[in-house]
Coordinates of C-alpha atoms in Angstrom, one line a residue:
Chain A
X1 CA 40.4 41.7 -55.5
X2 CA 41.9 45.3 -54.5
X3 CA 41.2 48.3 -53.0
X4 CA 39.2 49.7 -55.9
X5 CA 36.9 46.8 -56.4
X6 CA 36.6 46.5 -52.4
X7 CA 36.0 50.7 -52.7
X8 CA 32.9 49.6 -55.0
X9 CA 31.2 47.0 -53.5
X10 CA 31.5 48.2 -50.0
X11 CA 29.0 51.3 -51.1
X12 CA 26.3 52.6 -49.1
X13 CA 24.5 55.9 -48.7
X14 CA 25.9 57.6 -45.9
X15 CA 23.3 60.2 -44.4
X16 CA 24.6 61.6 -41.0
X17 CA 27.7 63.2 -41.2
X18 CA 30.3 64.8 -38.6
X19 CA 30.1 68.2 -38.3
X20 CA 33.6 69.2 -40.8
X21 CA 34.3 70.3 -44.1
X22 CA 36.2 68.0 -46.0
X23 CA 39.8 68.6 -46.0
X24 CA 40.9 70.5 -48.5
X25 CA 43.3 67.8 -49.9
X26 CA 40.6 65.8 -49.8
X27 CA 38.2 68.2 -52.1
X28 CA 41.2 68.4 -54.5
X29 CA 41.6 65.0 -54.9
X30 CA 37.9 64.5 -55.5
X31 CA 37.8 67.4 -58.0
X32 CA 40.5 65.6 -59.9
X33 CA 38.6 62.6 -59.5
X34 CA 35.4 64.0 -61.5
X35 CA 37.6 65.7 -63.8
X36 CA 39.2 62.7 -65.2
X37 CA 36.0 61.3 -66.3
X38 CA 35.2 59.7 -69.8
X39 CA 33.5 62.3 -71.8
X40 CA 31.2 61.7 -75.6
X41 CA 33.0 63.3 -78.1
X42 CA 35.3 65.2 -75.8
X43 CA 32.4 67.0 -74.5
X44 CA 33.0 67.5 -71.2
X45 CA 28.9 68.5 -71.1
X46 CA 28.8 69.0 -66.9
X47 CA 29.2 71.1 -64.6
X48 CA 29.7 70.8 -60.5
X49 CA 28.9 73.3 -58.3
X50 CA 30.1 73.1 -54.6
X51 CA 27.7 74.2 -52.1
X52 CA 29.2 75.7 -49.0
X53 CA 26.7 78.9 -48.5
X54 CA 24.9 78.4 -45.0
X55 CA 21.6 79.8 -46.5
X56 CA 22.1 77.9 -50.3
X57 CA 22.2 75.2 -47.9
X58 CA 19.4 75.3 -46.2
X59 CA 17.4 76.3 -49.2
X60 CA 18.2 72.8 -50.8
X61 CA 18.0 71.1 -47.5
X62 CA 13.8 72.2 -47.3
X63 CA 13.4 71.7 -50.9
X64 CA 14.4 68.1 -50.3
X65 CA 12.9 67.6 -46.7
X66 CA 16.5 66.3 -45.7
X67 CA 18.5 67.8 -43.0
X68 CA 22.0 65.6 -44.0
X69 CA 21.7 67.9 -47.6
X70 CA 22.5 70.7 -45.0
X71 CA 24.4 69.0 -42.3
X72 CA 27.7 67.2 -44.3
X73 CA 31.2 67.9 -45.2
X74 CA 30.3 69.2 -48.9
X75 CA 27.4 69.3 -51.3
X76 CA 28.1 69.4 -55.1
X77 CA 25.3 69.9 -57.5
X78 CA 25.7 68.6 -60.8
X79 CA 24.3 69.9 -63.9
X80 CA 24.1 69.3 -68.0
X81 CA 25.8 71.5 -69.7
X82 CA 26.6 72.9 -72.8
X83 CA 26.5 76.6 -71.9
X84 CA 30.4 76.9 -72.2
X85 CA 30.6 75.3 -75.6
X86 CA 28.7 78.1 -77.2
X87 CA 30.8 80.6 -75.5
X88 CA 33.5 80.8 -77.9
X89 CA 31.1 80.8 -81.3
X90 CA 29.6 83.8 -83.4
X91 CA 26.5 84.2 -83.4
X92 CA 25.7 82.6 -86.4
X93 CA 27.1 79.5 -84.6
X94 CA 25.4 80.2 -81.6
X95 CA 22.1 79.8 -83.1
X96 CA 22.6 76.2 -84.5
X97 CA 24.6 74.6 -81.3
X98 CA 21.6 76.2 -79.5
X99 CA 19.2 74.2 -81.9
X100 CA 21.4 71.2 -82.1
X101 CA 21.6 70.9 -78.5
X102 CA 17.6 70.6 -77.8
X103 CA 17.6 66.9 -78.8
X104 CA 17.3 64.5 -76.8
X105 CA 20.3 62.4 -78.0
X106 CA 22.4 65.4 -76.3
X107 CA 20.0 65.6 -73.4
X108 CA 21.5 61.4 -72.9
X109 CA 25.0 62.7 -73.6
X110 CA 24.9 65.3 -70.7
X111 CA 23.2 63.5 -68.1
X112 CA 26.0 60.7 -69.0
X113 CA 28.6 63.0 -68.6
X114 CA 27.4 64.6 -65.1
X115 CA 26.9 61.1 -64.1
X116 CA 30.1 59.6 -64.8
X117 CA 32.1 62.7 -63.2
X118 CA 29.6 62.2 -60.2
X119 CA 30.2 58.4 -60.1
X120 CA 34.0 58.8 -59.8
X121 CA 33.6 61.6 -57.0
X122 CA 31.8 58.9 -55.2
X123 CA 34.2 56.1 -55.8
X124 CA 37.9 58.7 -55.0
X125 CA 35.8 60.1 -51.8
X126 CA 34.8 56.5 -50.8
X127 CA 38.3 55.2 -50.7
X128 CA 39.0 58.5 -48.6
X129 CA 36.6 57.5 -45.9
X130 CA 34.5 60.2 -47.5
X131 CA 30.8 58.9 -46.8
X132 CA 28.3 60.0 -49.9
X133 CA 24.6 60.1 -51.1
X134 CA 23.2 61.0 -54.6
X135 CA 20.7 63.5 -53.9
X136 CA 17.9 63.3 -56.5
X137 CA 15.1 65.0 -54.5
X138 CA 17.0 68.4 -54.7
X139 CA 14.9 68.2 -58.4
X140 CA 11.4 68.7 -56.3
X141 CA 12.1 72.9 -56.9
X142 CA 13.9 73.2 -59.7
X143 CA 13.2 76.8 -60.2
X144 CA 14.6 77.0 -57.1
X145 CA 17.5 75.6 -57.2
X146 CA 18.0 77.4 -60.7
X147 CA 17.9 80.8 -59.1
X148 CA 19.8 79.9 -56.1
X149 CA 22.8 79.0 -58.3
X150 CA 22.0 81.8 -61.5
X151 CA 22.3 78.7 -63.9
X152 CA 22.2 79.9 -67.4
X153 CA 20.2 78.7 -70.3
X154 CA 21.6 75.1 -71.9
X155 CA 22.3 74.5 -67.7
X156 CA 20.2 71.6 -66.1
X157 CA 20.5 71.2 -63.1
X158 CA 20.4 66.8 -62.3
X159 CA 21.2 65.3 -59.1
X160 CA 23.8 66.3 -56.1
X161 CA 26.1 64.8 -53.7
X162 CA 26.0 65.0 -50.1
X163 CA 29.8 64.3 -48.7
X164 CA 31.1 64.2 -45.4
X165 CA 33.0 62.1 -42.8
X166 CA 30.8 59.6 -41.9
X167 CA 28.9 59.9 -38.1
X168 CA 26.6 56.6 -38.9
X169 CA 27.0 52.7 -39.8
X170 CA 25.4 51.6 -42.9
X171 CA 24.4 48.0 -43.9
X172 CA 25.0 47.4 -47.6
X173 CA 21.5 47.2 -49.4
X174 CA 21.3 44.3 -50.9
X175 CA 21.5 44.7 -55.6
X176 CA 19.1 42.3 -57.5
X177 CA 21.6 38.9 -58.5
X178 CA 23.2 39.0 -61.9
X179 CA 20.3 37.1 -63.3
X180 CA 18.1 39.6 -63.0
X181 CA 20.3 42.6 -64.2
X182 CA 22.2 40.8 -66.9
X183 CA 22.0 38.8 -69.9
X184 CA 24.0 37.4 -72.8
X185 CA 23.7 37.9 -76.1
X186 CA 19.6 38.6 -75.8
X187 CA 16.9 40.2 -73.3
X188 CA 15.9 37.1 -71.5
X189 CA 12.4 37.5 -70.2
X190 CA 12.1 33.8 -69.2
X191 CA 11.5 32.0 -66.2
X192 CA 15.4 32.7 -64.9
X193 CA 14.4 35.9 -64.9
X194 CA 11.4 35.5 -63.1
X195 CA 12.8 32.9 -60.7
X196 CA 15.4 35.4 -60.0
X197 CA 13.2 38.2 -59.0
X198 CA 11.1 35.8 -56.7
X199 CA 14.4 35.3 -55.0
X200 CA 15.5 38.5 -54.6
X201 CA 11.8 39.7 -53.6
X202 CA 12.7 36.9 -50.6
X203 CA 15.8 38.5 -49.8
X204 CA 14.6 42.1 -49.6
X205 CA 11.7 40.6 -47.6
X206 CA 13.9 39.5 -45.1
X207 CA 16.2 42.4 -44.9
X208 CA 13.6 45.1 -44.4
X209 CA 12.3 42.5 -41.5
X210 CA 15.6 42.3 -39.8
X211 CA 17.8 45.4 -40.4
X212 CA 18.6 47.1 -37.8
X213 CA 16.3 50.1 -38.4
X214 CA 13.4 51.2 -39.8
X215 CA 12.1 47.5 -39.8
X216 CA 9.4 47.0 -42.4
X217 CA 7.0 44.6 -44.5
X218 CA 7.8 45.0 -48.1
X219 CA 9.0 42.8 -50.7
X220 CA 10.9 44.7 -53.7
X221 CA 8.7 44.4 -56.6
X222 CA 6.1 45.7 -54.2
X223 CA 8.0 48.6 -53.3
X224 CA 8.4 49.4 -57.3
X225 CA 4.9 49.3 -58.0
X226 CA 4.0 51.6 -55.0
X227 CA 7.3 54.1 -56.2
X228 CA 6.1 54.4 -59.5
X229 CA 2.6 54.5 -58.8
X230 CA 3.0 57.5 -56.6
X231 CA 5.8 59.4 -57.8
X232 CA 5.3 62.4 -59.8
X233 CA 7.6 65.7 -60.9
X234 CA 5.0 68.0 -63.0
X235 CA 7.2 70.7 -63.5
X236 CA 10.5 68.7 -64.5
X237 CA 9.7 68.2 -68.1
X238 CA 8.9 71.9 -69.0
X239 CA 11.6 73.1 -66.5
X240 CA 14.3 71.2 -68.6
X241 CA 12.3 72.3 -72.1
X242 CA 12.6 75.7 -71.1
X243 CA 16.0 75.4 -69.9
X244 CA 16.6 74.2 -73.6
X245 CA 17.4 70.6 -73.2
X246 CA 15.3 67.4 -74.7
X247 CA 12.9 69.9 -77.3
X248 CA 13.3 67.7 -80.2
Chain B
X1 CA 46.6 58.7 -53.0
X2 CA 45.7 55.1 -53.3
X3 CA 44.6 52.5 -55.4
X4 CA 40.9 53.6 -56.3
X5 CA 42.2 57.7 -57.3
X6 CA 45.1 56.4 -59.2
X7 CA 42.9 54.3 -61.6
X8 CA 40.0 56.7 -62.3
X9 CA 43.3 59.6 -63.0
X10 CA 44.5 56.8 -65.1
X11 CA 41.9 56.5 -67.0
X12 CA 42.2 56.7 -71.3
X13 CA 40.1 54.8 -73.6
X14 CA 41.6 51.8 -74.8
X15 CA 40.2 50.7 -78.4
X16 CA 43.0 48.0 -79.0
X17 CA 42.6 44.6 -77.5
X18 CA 44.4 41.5 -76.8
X19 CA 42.5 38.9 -78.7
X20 CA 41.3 36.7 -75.6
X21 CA 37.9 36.7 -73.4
X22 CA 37.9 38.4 -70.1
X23 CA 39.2 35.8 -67.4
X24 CA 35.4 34.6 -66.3
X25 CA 37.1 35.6 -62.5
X26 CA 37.2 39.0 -64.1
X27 CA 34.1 39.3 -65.8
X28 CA 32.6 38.4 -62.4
X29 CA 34.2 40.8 -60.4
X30 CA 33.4 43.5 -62.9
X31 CA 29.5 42.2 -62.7
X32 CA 29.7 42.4 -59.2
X33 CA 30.6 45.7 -59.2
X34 CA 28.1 47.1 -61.8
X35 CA 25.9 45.3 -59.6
X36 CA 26.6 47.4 -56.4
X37 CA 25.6 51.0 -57.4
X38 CA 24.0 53.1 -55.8
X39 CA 20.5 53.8 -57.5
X40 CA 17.6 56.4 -57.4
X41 CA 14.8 55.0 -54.8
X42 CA 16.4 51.4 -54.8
X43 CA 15.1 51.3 -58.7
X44 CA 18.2 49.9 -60.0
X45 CA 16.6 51.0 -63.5
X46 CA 18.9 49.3 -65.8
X47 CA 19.9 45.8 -67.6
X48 CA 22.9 45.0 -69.6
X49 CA 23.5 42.8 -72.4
X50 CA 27.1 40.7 -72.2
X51 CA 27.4 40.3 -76.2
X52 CA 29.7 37.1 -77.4
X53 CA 28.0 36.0 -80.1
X54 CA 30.0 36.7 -83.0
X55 CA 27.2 37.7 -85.8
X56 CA 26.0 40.4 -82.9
X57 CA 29.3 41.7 -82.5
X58 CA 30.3 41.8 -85.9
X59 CA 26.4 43.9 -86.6
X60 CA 27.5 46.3 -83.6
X61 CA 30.6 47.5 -85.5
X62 CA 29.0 47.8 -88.7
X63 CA 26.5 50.0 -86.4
X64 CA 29.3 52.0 -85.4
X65 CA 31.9 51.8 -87.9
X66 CA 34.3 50.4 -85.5
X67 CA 36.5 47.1 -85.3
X68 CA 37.0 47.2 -81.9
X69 CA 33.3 46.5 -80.7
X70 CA 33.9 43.4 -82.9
X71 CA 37.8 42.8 -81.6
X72 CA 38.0 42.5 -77.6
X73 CA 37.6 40.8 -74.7
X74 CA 34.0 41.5 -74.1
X75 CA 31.2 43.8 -75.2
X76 CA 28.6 45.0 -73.1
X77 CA 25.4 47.0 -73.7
X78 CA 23.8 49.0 -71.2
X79 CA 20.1 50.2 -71.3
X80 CA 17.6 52.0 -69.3
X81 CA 15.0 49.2 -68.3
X82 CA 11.5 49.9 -66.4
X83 CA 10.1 46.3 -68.0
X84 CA 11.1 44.1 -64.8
X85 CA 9.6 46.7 -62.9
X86 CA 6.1 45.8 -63.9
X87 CA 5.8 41.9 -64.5
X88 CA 4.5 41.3 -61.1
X89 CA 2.2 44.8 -61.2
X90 CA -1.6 43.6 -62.2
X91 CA -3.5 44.4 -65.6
X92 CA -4.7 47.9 -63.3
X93 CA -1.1 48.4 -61.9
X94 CA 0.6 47.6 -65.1
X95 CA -1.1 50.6 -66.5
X96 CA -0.8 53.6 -64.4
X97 CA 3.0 52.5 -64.5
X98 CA 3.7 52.2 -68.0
X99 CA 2.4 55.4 -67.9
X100 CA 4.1 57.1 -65.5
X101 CA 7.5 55.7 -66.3
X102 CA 7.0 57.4 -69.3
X103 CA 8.3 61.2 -67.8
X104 CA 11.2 63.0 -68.6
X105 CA 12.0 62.3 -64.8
X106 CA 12.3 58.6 -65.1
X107 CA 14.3 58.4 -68.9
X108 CA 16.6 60.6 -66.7
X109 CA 16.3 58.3 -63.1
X110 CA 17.2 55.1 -66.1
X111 CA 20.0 56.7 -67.5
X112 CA 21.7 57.9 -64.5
X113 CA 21.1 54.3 -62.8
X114 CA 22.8 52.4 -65.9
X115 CA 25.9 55.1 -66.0
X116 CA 26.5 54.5 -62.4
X117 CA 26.9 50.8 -63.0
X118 CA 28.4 51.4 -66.6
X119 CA 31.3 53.7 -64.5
X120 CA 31.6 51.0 -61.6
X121 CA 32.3 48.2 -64.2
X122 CA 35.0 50.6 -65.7
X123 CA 36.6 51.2 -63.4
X124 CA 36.9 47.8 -61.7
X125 CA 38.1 46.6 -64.9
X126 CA 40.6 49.3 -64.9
X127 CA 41.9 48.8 -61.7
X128 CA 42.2 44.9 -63.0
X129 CA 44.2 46.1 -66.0
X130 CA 41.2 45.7 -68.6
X131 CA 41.1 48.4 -70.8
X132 CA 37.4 49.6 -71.7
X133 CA 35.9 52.4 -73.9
X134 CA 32.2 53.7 -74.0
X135 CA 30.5 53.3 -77.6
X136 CA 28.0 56.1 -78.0
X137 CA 27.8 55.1 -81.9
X138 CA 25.8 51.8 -81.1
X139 CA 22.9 54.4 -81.8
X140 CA 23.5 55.1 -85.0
X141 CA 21.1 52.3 -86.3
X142 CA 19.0 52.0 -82.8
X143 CA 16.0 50.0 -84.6
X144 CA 18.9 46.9 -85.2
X145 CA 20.4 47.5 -82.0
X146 CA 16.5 46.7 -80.7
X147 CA 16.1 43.6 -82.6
X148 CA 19.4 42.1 -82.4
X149 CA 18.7 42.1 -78.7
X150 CA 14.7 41.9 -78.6
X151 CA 14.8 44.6 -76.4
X152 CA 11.1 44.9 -75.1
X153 CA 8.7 47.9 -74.4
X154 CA 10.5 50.0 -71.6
X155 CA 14.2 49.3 -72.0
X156 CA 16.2 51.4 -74.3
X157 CA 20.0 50.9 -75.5
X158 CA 21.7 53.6 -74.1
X159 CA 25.6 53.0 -74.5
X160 CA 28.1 49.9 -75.2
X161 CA 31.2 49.1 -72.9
X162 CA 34.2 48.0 -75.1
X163 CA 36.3 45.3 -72.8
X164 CA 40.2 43.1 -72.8
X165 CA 42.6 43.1 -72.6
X166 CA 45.2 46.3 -73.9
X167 CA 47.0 45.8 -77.2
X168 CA 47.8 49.6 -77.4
X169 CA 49.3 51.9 -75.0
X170 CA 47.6 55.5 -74.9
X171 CA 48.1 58.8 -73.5
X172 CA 45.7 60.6 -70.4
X173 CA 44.0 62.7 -72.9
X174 CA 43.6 66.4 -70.9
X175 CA 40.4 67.5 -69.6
X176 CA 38.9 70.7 -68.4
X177 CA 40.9 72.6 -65.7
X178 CA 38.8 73.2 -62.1
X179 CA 38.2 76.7 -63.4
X180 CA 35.8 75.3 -66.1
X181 CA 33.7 72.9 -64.7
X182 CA 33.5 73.4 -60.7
X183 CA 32.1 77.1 -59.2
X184 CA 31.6 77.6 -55.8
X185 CA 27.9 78.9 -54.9
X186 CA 26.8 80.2 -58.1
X187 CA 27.4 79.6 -61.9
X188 CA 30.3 82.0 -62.9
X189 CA 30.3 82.9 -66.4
X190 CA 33.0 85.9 -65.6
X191 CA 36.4 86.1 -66.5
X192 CA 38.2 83.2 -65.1
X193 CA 36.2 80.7 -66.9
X194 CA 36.6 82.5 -70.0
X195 CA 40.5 82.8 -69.2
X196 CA 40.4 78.9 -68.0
X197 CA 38.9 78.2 -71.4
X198 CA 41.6 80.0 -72.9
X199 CA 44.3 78.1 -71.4
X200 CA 42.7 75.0 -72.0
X201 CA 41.9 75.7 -75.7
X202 CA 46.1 76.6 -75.8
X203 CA 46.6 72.9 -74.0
X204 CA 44.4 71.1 -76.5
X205 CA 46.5 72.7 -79.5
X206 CA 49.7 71.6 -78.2
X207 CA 48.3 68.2 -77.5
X208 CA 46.9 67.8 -81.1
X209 CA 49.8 68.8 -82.1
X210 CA 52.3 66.7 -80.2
X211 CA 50.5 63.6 -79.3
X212 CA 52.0 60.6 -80.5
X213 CA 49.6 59.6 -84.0
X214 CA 46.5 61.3 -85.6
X215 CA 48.3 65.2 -84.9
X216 CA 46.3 67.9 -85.8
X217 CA 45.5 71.6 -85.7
X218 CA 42.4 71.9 -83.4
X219 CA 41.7 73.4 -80.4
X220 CA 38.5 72.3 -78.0
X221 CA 36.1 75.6 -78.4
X222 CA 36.6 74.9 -82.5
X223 CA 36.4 70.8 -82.3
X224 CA 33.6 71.6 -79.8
X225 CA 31.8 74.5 -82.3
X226 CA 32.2 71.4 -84.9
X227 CA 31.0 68.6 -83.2
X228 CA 27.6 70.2 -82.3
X229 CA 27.6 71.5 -86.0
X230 CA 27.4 68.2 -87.3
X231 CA 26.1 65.7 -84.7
X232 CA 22.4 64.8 -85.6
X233 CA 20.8 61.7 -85.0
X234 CA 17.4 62.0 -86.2
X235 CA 15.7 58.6 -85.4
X236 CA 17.1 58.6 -81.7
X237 CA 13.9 61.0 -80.1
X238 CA 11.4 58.9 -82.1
X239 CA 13.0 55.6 -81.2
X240 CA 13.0 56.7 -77.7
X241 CA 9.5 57.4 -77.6
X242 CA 8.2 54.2 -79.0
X243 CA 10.0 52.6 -76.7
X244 CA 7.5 54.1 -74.1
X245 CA 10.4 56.6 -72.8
X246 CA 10.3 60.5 -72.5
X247 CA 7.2 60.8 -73.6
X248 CA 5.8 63.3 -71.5

């Protein structure tokens, strides 16, 4: 074991944050952090945005019905991108990247990108004693959230990250076992597999009974069929259509 | 500065291994870490596929042109996966959710989940001396890929993690400089990320031409300009969408 593996398994969301901006050695570090990120094809096909605008702020905070999106050390948004790779071309070239670009192999490539450069932000802050959340719900306006930050065409924006020196303790949620999540050599969809998700749908049982809040009745594969029952974005797949990713 | 920044600023694709196995200690470890991402409304949308079988490895680099998905330590495939999601979900249940994990929304919830735990295992393998590399090319020939690992409806192949032990030593290759990929508040397509572009491009054709094998004139706007010239992959949307992904 070391401090990076500890870093990785000692994860959880952090939601209440004290009232600072990350230190500024701290931010640089993090930068670096997301910077240094593997990249298909040298592509580099993300961009981060840090949110420090009071009124930016609050906009995502009420598009997202969560106050910790407002109330943290730093919020980064991060997009797709491959704005900046056109920027350089003629126009001639201009009009094929911008045609190339719409498929949804490239569409994968980006959201990749953005989420490995988010992934080591996570991982550099956490081993700062930086407290972070993925914020997916930021996506519930997405013209919003496009104005706010003036992103330009070939610019999705994907998920964000709420930062901050943590003001809350946080049990780790418990991950389904390696049975259930991996396999060798062949998708196994066998009675392991089964046996594995009764177990873990026993375990989940028991921690949403006992944690120490928000104490609930739910098993896991419960909770999946109700979250994909009722979950529903209508305007994400012509908002990133029109923002001219994943047309072909 | 500590363990968990060093590794992820240390970071350069290794594509030279030690012919051995990962130490099953360390194969654990780095399972245990993929295993403890974070994941978008406790979905954990995403399954990977430990390949040791030799005939599996040995079709992977034919896939992808590339001996070291045959010659390392360990290979593993990572895919978006909404199947385990539904085999406790009744005949009723089963449908409204194979339908509605069919949005744009939830290919992009799938792949952002199986990055997250692709980066994790990385970088704990990393930070235990393993070298790794991402293999995009595994989607060259996606329809194999599907039936080498009878991949069912709802879980798509979305990247391979080269693993072992480092035979090679390589160079940090240089990314992007702040300028270009972080903006405060809004997207700034003004003069400093043109100049940081610049610069960059300048750095890029110094390191092509300097770096220790495979030298060449090139800078990143022109390698970039030619990359998204060429790149097509014509059978990845389809394939994606009879797999019951993205398809609406």
């Amino acid at each position: 074991m070391n401090q990076t593996i500890d870093t990785i398994l000692n994860h959880r969301s952090i939601r209440k944050f004290k009232p600072e901006p990350l230190k500024q050695e701290h931010l640089a570090l993090i930068l670096d952090a997301a910077r240094s990120s593997s990249t298909s094809s040298y592509l580099m096909a993300y961009t981060m945005i840090g949110v420090t605008d009071p009124e930016k702020k609050s906009a995502l905070a009420s598009i997202s019905n969560q106050s910790y999106i407002k109330d943290n050390g730093h919020f980064v948004l991060f997009c797709g991108d491959y704005h900046r790779h056109m920027l350089k071309a003629d126009e001639k070239e201009k009009e094929t990247l911008a045609y190339n670009v719409q498929s949804t192999e490239y569409f994968m490539i980006a959201t990749v990108d953005a989420t490995i450069a988010a992934q080591n932000m996570t991982l550099a802050a956490e081993s700062l004693g930086i407290g972070a959340c993925y914020i997916g719900s930021i996506k519930r306006d997405l013209d919003l959230v496009n104005d706010l930050f003036q992103l330009p065409e070939h610019v999705v924006p994907l998920f964000g990250l709420a930062l901050g020196y943590p003001d809350e303790q946080q049990e780790i949620k418990p991950k389904l076992p390696k049975e259930a999540v991996y396999f060798e050599n062949t998708y196994k969809d066998d009675e392991a597999h089964m046996a594995a998700l009764d177990q873990f749908d026993q375990t989940i049982e028991t921690y949403y009974r006992t944690r120490s809040t928000n104490q609930r009745e739910d098993s896991w594969t419960k909770q999946m069929i109700k979250t994909l029952h009722n979950r529903r974005n209508d305007r994400l797949t012509p908002f990133v259509k029109e923002k001219k990713f994943n047309n072909r």
